[in-house]
mmCIF file of N, CA and C and ligand atoms in Angstrom:
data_model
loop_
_atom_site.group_PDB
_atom_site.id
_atom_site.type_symbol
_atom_site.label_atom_id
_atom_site.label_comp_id
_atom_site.label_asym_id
_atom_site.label_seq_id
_atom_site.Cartn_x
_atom_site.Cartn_y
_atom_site.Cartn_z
ATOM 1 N N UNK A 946 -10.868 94.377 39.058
ATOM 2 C CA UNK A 946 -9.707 94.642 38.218
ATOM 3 C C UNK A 946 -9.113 93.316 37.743
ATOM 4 N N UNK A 947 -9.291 93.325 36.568
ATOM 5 C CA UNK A 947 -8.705 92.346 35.640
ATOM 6 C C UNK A 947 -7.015 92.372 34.980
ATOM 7 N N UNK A 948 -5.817 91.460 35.561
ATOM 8 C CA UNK A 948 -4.865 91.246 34.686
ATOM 9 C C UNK A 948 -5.241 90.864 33.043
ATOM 10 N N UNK A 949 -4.534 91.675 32.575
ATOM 11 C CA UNK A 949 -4.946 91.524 30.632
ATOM 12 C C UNK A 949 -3.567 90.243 30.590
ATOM 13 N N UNK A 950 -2.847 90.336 30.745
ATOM 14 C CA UNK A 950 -1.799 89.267 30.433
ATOM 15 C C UNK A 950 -2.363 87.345 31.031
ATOM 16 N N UNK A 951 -2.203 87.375 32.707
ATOM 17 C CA UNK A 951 -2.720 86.153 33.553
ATOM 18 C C UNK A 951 -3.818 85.865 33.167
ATOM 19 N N UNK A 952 -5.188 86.688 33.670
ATOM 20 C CA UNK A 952 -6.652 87.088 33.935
ATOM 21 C C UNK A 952 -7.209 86.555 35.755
ATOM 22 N N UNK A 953 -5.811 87.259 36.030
ATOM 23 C CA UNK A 953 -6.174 87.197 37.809
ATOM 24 C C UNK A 953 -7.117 88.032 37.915
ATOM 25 N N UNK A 954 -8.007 88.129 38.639
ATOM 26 C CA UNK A 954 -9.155 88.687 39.518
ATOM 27 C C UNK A 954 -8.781 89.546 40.445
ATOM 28 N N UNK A 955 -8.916 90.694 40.514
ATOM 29 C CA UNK A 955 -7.914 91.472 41.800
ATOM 30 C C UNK A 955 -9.375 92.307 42.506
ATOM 31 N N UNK A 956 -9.223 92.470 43.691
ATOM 32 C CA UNK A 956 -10.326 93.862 43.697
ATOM 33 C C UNK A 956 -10.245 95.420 43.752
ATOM 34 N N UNK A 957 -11.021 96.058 43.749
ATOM 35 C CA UNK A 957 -11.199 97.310 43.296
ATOM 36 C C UNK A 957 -9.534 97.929 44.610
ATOM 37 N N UNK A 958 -9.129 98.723 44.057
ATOM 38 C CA UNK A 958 -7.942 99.462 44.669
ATOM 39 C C UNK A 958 -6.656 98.898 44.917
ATOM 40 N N UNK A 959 -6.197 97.534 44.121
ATOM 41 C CA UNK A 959 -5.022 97.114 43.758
ATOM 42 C C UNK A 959 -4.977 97.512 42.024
ATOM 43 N N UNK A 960 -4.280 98.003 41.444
ATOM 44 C CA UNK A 960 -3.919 98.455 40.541
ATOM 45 C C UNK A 960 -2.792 97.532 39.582
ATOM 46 N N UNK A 961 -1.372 96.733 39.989
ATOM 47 C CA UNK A 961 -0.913 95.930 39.146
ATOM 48 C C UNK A 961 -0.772 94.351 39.487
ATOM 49 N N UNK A 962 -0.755 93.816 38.580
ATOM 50 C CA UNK A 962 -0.385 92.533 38.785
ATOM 51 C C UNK A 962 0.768 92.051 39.750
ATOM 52 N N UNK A 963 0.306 90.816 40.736
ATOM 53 C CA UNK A 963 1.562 90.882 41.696
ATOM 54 C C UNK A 963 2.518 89.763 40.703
ATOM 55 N N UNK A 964 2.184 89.412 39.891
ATOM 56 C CA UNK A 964 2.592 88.115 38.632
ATOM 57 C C UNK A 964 3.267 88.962 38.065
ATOM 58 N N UNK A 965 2.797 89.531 37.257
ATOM 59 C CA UNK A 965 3.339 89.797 35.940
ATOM 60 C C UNK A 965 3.995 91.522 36.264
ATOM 61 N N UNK A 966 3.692 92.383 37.190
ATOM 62 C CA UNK A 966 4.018 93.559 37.498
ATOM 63 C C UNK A 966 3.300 94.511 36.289
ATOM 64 N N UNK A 967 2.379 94.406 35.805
ATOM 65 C CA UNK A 967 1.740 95.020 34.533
ATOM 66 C C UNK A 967 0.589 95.613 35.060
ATOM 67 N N UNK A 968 -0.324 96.151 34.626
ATOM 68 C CA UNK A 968 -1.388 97.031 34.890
ATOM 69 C C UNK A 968 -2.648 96.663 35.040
ATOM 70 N N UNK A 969 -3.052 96.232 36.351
ATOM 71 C CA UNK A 969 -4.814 95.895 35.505
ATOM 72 C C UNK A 969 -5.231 96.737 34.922
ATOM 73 N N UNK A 970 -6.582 96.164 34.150
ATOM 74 C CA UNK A 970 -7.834 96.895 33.804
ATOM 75 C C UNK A 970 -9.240 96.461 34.450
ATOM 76 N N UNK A 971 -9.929 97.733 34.117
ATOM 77 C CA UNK A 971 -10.793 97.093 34.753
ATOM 78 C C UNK A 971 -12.268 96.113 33.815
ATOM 79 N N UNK A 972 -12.834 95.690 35.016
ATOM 80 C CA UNK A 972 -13.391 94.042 34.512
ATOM 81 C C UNK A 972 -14.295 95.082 33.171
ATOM 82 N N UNK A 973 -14.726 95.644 33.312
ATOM 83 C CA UNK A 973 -15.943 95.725 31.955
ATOM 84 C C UNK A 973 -14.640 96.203 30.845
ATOM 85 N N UNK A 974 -13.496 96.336 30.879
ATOM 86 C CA UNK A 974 -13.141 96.653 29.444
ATOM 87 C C UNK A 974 -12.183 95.330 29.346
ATOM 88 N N UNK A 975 -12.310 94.700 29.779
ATOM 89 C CA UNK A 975 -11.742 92.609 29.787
ATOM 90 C C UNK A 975 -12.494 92.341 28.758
ATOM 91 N N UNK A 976 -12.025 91.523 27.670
ATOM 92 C CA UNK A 976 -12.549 90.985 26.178
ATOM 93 C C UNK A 976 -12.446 89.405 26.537
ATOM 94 N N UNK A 977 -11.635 89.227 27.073
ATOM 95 C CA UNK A 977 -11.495 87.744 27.203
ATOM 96 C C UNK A 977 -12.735 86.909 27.785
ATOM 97 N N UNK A 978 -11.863 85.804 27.941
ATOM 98 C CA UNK A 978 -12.966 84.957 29.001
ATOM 99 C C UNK A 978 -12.215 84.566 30.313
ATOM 100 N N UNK A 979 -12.803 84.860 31.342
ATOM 101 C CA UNK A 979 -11.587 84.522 32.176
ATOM 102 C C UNK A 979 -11.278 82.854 32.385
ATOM 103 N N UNK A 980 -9.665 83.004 32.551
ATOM 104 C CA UNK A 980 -9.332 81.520 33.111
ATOM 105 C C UNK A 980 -10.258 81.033 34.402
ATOM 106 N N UNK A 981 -9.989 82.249 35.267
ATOM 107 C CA UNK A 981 -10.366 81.851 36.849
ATOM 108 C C UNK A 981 -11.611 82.248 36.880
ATOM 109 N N UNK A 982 -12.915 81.226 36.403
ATOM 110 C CA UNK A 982 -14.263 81.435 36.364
ATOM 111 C C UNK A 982 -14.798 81.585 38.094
ATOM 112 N N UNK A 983 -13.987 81.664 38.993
ATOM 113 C CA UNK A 983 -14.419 81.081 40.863
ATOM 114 C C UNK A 983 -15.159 82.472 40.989
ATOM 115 N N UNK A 984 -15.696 82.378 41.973
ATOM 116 C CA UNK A 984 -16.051 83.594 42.857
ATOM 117 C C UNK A 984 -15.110 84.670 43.508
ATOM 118 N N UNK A 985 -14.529 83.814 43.527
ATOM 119 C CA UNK A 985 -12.818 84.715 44.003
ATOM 120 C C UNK A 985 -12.050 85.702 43.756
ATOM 121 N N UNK A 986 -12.019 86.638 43.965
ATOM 122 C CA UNK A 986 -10.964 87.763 43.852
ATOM 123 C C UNK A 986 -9.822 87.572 44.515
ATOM 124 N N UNK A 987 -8.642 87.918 43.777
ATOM 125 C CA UNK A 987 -7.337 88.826 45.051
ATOM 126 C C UNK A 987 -7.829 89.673 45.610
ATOM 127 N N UNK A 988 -7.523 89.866 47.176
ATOM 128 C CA UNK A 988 -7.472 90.838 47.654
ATOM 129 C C UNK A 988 -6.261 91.378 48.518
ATOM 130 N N UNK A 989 -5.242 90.589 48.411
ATOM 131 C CA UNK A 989 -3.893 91.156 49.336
ATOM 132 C C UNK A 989 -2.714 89.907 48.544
ATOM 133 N N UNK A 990 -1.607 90.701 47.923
ATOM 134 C CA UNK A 990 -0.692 90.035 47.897
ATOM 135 C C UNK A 990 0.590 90.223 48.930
ATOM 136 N N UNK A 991 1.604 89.289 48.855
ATOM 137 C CA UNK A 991 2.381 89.653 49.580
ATOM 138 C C UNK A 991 3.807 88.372 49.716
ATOM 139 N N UNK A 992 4.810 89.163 49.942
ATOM 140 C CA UNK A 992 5.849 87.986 49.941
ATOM 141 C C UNK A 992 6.417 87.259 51.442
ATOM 142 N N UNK A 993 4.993 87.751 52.514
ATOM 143 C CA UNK A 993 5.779 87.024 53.545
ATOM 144 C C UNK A 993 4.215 86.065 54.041
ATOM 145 N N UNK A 994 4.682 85.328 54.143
ATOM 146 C CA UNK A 994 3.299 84.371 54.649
ATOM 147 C C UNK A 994 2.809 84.369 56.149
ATOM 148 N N UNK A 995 3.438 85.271 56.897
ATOM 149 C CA UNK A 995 3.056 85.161 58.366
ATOM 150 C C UNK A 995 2.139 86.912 58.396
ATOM 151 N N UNK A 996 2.291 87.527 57.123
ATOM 152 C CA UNK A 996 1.607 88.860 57.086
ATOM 153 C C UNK A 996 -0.007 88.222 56.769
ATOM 154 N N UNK A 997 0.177 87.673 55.524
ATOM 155 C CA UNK A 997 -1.262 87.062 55.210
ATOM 156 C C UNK A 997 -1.965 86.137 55.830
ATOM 157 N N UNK A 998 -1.249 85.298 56.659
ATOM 158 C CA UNK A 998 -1.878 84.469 58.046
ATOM 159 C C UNK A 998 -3.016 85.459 58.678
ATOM 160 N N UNK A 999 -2.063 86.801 58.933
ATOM 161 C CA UNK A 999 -2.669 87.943 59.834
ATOM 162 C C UNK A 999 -3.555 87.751 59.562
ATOM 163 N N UNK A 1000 -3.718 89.056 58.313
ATOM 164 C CA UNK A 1000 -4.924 89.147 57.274
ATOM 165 C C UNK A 1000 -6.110 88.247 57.828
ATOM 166 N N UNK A 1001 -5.471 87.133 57.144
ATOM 167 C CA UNK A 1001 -6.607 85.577 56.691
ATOM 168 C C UNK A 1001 -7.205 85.666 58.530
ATOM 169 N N UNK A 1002 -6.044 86.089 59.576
ATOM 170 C CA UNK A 1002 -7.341 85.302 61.111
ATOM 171 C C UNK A 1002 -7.756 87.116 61.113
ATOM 172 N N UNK A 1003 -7.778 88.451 60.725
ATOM 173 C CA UNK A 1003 -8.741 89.167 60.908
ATOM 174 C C UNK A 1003 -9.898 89.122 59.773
ATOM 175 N N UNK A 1004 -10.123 88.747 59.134
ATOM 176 C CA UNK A 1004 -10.957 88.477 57.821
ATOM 177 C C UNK A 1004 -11.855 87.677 58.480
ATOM 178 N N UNK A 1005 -11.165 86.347 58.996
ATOM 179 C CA UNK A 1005 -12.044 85.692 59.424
ATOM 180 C C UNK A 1005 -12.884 85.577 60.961
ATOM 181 N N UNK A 1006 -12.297 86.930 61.765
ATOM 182 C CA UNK A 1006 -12.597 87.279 62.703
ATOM 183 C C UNK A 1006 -14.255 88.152 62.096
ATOM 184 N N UNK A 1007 -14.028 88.710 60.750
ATOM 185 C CA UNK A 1007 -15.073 89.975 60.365
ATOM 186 C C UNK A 1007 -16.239 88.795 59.736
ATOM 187 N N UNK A 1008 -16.135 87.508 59.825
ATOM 188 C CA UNK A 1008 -16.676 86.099 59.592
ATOM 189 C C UNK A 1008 -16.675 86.770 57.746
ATOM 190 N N UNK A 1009 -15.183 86.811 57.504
ATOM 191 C CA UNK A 1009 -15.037 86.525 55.875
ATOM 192 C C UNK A 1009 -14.275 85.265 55.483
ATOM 193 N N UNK A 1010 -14.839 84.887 54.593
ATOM 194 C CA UNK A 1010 -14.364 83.245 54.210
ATOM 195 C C UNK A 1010 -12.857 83.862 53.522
ATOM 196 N N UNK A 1011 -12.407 83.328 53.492
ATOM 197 C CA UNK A 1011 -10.474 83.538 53.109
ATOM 198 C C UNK A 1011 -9.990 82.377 52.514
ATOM 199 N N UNK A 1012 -8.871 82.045 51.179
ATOM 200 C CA UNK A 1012 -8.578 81.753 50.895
ATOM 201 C C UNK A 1012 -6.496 82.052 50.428
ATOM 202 N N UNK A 1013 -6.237 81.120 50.809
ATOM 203 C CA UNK A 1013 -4.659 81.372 51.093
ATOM 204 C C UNK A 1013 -4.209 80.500 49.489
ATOM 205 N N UNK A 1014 -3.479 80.938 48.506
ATOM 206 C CA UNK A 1014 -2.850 81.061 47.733
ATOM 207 C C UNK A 1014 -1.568 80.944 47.644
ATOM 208 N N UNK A 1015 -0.062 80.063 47.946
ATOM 209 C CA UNK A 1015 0.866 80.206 47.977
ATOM 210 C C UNK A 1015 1.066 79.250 46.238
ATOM 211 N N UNK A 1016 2.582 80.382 46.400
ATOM 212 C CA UNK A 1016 3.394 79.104 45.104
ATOM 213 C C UNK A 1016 3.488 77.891 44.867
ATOM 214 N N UNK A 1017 4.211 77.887 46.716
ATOM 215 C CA UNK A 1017 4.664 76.702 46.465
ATOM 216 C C UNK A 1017 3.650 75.528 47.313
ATOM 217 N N UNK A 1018 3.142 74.343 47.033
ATOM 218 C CA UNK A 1018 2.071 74.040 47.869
ATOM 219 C C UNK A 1018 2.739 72.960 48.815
ATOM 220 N N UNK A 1019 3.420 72.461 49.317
ATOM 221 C CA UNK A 1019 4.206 71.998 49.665
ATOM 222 C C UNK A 1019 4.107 72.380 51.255
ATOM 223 N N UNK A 1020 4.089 71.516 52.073
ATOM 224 C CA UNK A 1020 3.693 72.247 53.695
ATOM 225 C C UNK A 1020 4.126 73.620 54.571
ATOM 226 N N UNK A 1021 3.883 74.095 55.360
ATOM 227 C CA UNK A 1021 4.185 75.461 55.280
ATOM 228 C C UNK A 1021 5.343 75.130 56.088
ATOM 229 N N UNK A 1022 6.233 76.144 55.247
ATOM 230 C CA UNK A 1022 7.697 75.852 55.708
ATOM 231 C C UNK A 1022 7.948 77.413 55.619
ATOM 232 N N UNK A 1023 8.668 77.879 57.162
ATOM 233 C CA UNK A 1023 9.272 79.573 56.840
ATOM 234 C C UNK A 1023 10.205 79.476 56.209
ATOM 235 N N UNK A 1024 11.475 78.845 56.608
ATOM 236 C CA UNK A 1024 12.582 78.934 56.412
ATOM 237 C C UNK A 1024 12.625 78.816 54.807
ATOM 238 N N UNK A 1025 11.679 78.037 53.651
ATOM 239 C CA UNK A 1025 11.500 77.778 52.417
ATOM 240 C C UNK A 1025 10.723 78.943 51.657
ATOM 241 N N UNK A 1026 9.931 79.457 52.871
ATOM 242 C CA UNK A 1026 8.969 80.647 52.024
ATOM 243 C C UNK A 1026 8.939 81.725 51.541
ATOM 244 N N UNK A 1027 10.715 81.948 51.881
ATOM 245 C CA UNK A 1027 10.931 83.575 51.511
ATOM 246 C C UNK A 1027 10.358 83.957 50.538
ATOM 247 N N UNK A 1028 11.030 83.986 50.104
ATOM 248 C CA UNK A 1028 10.960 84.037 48.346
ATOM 249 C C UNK A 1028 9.522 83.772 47.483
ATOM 250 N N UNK A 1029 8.324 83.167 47.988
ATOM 251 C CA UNK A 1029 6.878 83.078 47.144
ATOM 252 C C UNK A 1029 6.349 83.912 47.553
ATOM 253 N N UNK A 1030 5.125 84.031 46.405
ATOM 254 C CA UNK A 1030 4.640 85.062 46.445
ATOM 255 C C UNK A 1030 2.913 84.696 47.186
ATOM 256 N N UNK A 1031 3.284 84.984 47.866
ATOM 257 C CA UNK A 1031 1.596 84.299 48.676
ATOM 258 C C UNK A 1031 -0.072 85.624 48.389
ATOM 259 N N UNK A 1032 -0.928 85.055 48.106
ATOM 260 C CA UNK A 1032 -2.050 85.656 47.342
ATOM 261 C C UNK A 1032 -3.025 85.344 48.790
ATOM 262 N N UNK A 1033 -3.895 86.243 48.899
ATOM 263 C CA UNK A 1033 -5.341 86.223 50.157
ATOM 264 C C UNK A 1033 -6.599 86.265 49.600
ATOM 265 N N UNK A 1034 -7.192 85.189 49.194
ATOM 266 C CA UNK A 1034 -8.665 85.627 47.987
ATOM 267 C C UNK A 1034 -9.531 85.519 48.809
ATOM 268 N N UNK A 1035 -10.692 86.297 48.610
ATOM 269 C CA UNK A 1035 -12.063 86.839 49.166
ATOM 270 C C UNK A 1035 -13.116 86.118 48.181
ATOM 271 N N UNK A 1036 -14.002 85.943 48.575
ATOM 272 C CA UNK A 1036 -15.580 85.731 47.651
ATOM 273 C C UNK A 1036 -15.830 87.279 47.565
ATOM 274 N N UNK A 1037 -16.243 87.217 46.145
ATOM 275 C CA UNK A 1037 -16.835 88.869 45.472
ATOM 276 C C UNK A 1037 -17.872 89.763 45.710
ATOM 277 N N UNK A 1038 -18.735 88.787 46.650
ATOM 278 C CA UNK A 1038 -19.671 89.411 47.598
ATOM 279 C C UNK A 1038 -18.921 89.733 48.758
ATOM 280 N N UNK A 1039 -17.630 89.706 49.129
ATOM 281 C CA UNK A 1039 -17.128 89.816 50.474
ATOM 282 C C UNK A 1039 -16.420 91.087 50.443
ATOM 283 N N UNK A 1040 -16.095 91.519 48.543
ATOM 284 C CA UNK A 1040 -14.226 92.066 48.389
ATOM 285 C C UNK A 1040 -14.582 93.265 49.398
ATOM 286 N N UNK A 1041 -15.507 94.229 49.098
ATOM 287 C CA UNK A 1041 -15.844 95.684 49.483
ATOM 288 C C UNK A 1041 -15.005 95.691 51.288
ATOM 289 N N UNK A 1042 -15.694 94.458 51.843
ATOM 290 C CA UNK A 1042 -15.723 94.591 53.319
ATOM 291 C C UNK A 1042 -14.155 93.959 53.527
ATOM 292 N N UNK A 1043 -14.056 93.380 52.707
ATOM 293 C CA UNK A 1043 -12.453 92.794 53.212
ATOM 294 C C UNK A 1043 -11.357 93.678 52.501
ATOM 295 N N UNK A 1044 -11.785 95.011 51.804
ATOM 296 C CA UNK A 1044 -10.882 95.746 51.441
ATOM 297 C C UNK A 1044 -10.531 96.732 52.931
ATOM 298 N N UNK A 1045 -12.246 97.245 53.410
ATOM 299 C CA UNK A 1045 -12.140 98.154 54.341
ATOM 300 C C UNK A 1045 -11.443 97.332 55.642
ATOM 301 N N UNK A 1046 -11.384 96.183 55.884
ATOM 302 C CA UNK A 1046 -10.478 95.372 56.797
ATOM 303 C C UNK A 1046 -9.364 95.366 56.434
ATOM 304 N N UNK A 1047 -8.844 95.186 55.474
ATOM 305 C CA UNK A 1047 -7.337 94.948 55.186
ATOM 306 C C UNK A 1047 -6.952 97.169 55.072
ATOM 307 N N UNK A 1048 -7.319 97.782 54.339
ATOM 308 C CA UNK A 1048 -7.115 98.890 54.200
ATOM 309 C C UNK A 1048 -6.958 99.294 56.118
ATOM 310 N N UNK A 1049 -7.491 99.432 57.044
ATOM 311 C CA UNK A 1049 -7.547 99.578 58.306
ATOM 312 C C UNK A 1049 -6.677 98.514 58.540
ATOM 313 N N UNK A 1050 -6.137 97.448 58.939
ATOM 314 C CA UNK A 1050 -5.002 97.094 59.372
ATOM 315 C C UNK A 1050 -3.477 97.759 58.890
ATOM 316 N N UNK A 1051 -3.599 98.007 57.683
ATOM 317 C CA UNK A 1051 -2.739 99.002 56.899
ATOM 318 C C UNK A 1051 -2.045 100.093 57.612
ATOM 319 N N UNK A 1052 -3.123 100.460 57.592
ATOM 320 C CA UNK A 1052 -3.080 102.097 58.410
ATOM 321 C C UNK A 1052 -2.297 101.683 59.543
ATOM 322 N N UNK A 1053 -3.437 100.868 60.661
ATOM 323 C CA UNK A 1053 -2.484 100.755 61.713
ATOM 324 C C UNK A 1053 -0.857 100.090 61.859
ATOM 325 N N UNK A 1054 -1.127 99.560 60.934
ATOM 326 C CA UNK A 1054 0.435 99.035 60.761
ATOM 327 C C UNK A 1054 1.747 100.115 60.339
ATOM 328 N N UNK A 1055 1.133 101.223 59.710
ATOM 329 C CA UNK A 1055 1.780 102.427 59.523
ATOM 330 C C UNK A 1055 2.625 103.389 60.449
ATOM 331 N N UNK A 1056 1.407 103.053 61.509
ATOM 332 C CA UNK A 1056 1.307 103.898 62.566
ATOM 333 C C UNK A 1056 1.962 103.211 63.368
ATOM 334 N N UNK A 1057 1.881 102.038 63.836
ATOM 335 C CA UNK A 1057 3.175 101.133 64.896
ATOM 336 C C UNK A 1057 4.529 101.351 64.371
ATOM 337 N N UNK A 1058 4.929 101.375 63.336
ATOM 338 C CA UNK A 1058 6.252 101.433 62.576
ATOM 339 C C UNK A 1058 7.654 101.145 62.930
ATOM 340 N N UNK A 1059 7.951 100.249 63.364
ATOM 341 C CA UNK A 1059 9.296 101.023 63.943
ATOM 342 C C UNK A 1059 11.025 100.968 63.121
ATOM 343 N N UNK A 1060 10.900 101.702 62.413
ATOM 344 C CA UNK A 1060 11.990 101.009 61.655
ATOM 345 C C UNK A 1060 12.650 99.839 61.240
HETATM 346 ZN ZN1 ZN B 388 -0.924 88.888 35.774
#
């Protein structure tokens, strides 16, 4: 799934832009060329950076290579990080398996809940 506005890379079962809040499409009806020629997809956005830490050490527990994405690049600071929007990219041979990893932490995270 392709942003038409950015041309972020997202994978299959994220639906809008975490940028722009707009709609992907998907990659075969993309006309453009993309900016971000990498191997890389999004696969998890999110505005707290100790969620995508998670992510990034079970990913790399499933031996998926991970890539951490923040705004601001600047050393990791909590108390500074509220507020960015931190991105989790996968290699595109990886997205399928790091969807069914992140989708299953999901769940269970549902299920712990506690208000
Ligand atoms: Zn976008």
């Amino acid at each position: 799934m392709i942003c038409p506005n950015c041309e972020s890379e997202y994978i299959d079962g994220i639906t809008t832009c975490a940028d722009c809040s707009i709609e992907l499409i998907p990659v075969e009806e993309f006309k453009g060329n993309l900016v971000t020629p990498s191997d890389w997809v999004i696969a998890y956005t999110s505005m707290d950076p100790i969620e995508v830490d998670m992510l990034k050490a079970n990913l790399e527990g499933g031996e998926i290579e991970c890539l951490i994405l923040s705004q601001k690049d600047s050393s990791y600071n909590i108390s500074n990080a509220n507020f960015s929007l931190v991105k989790l990219l996968v290699k595109k041979s990886d997205a399928k398996t790091a969807m069914a990893i992140i989708n299953d932490i999901n769940d269970r995270a549902e299920e712990d809940e506690e208000g």
